[in-house]
Amino acid sequence: MRGYPTVFNGVIFIETPIVEGQRISAVSADLSFKFGAQLKNLNDVKSDLARQATSLDCNCVCEFTYGQKSRWLAIDDVAYFGGGVAAKLSAESYRDIIEYIRQRDSV
């Protein structure tokens, strides 16, 4: 399997394009202008992206990217952002990736 898939709130996140499945829509999260942005982390980005993906009836965010950016004139000097493409994996592909993650993480 290419990339390093993870699961958050039932949605698979992977940095690479998907081989199987239907790409639906670009999704993005920018926590820069949220209250308490300095207290947010990668899980907050994934939570926002997972919510967007499930609202589109998708179970995967592929081509997932994320990072931090600093801001000059703000109380909160660092904020997280992320994005990717919401996609629908078949039930079989979803199960295969979940099993791959389970086996990889059990070592």
Tab-separated table of C-alpha atoms in Angstrom:
chain	number	residue	atom	x	y	z
A	1	MET	CA	0.000	0.000	0.000
A	2	ARG	CA	1.274	3.443	-0.877
A	3	GLY	CA	1.282	6.119	1.791
A	4	TYR	CA	0.600	5.785	5.490
A	5	PRO	CA	-3.160	5.522	6.036
A	6	THR	CA	-4.722	6.441	9.370
A	7	VAL	CA	-8.305	6.497	10.604
A	8	PHE	CA	-9.965	9.361	12.454
A	9	ASN	CA	-13.677	9.384	13.324
A	10	GLY	CA	-14.245	6.506	10.910
A	11	VAL	CA	-12.674	8.328	7.954
A	12	ILE	CA	-9.466	7.062	6.357
A	13	PHE	CA	-6.773	9.704	5.821
A	14	ILE	CA	-3.995	9.022	3.337
A	15	GLU	CA	-1.421	11.343	1.760
A	16	THR	CA	-1.449	9.634	-1.630
A	17	PRO	CA	-4.129	9.556	-4.336
A	18	ILE	CA	-6.524	6.630	-4.055
A	19	VAL	CA	-6.238	3.802	-6.552
A	20	GLU	CA	-9.835	2.648	-6.243
A	21	GLY	CA	-12.861	4.716	-5.377
A	22	GLN	CA	-14.622	7.841	-6.495
A	23	ARG	CA	-13.165	11.287	-5.863
A	24	ILE	CA	-16.006	13.610	-4.855
A	25	SER	CA	-14.816	17.047	-3.758
A	26	ALA	CA	-11.903	19.010	-2.375
A	27	VAL	CA	-12.092	19.642	1.380
A	28	SER	CA	-10.065	22.028	3.510
A	29	ALA	CA	-9.727	23.286	7.053
A	30	ASP	CA	-8.006	26.424	8.264
A	31	LEU	CA	-8.047	26.966	12.012
A	32	SER	CA	-6.340	30.379	11.766
A	33	PHE	CA	-9.409	32.380	12.596
A	34	LYS	CA	-10.969	30.089	15.173
A	35	PHE	CA	-11.002	31.154	18.802
A	36	GLY	CA	-8.139	29.483	20.674
A	37	ALA	CA	-6.292	28.519	17.480
A	38	GLN	CA	-3.040	28.093	19.416
A	39	LEU	CA	-4.699	25.308	21.427
A	40	LYS	CA	-5.805	23.387	18.327
A	41	ASN	CA	-3.832	20.482	16.862
A	42	LEU	CA	-3.824	17.996	14.000
A	43	ASN	CA	-6.805	16.142	15.494
A	44	ASP	CA	-8.879	19.323	15.202
A	45	VAL	CA	-7.961	19.580	11.511
A	46	LYS	CA	-8.835	15.918	10.949
A	47	SER	CA	-12.095	16.337	12.853
A	48	ASP	CA	-13.147	19.205	10.580
A	49	LEU	CA	-12.129	17.321	7.421
A	50	ALA	CA	-13.841	14.102	8.588
A	51	ARG	CA	-17.048	16.060	9.229
A	52	GLN	CA	-16.892	17.525	5.719
A	53	ALA	CA	-16.179	14.125	4.157
A	54	THR	CA	-19.041	12.366	5.954
A	55	SER	CA	-21.429	15.174	5.003
A	56	LEU	CA	-20.541	14.328	1.383
A	57	ASP	CA	-21.195	10.619	2.122
A	58	CYS	CA	-17.473	9.862	1.816
A	59	ASN	CA	-15.289	7.576	3.940
A	60	CYS	CA	-11.825	8.749	2.881
A	61	VAL	CA	-9.736	11.911	2.590
A	62	CYS	CA	-6.975	11.229	0.085
A	63	GLU	CA	-4.097	13.495	-0.938
A	64	PHE	CA	-4.203	14.679	2.680
A	65	THR	CA	-1.875	17.553	3.534
A	66	TYR	CA	-1.521	19.495	6.748
A	67	GLY	CA	0.763	21.925	8.473
A	68	GLN	CA	1.193	24.951	10.691
A	69	LYS	CA	1.480	28.555	9.751
A	70	SER	CA	2.577	31.495	11.821
A	71	ARG	CA	0.847	34.851	11.847
A	72	TRP	CA	2.420	38.213	12.491
A	73	LEU	CA	-0.290	40.354	13.995
A	74	ALA	CA	-2.306	37.968	16.116
A	75	ILE	CA	-2.630	36.880	19.696
A	76	ASP	CA	-2.501	33.262	18.527
A	77	ASP	CA	0.815	33.044	16.709
A	78	VAL	CA	0.486	29.547	15.187
A	79	ALA	CA	-2.460	27.910	13.464
A	80	TYR	CA	-3.056	24.553	11.802
A	81	PHE	CA	-4.458	23.921	8.353
A	82	GLY	CA	-5.149	20.899	6.177
A	83	GLY	CA	-6.853	19.692	3.067
A	84	GLY	CA	-7.387	16.885	0.645
A	85	VAL	CA	-9.975	15.233	-1.539
A	86	ALA	CA	-13.074	13.575	-0.090
A	87	ALA	CA	-13.567	10.186	-1.728
A	88	LYS	CA	-15.891	7.194	-1.567
A	89	LEU	CA	-14.156	3.855	-1.169
A	90	SER	CA	-16.044	0.643	-1.758
A	91	ALA	CA	-16.935	-1.315	1.364
A	92	GLU	CA	-14.303	-3.909	0.403
A	93	SER	CA	-11.526	-1.343	-0.132
A	94	TYR	CA	-12.426	0.386	3.140
A	95	ARG	CA	-12.284	-2.937	5.046
A	96	ASP	CA	-8.969	-3.856	3.389
A	97	ILE	CA	-7.361	-0.583	4.460
A	98	ILE	CA	-8.779	-0.846	7.986
A	99	GLU	CA	-7.355	-4.381	8.249
A	100	TYR	CA	-3.994	-3.195	6.906
A	101	ILE	CA	-3.899	-0.433	9.559
A	102	ARG	CA	-4.912	-2.871	12.300
A	103	GLN	CA	-2.149	-5.330	11.364
A	104	ARG	CA	0.462	-2.597	10.939
A	105	ASP	CA	-0.325	-1.015	14.288
A	106	SER	CA	-0.456	-4.311	16.220
A	107	VAL	CA	3.270	-4.916	15.812
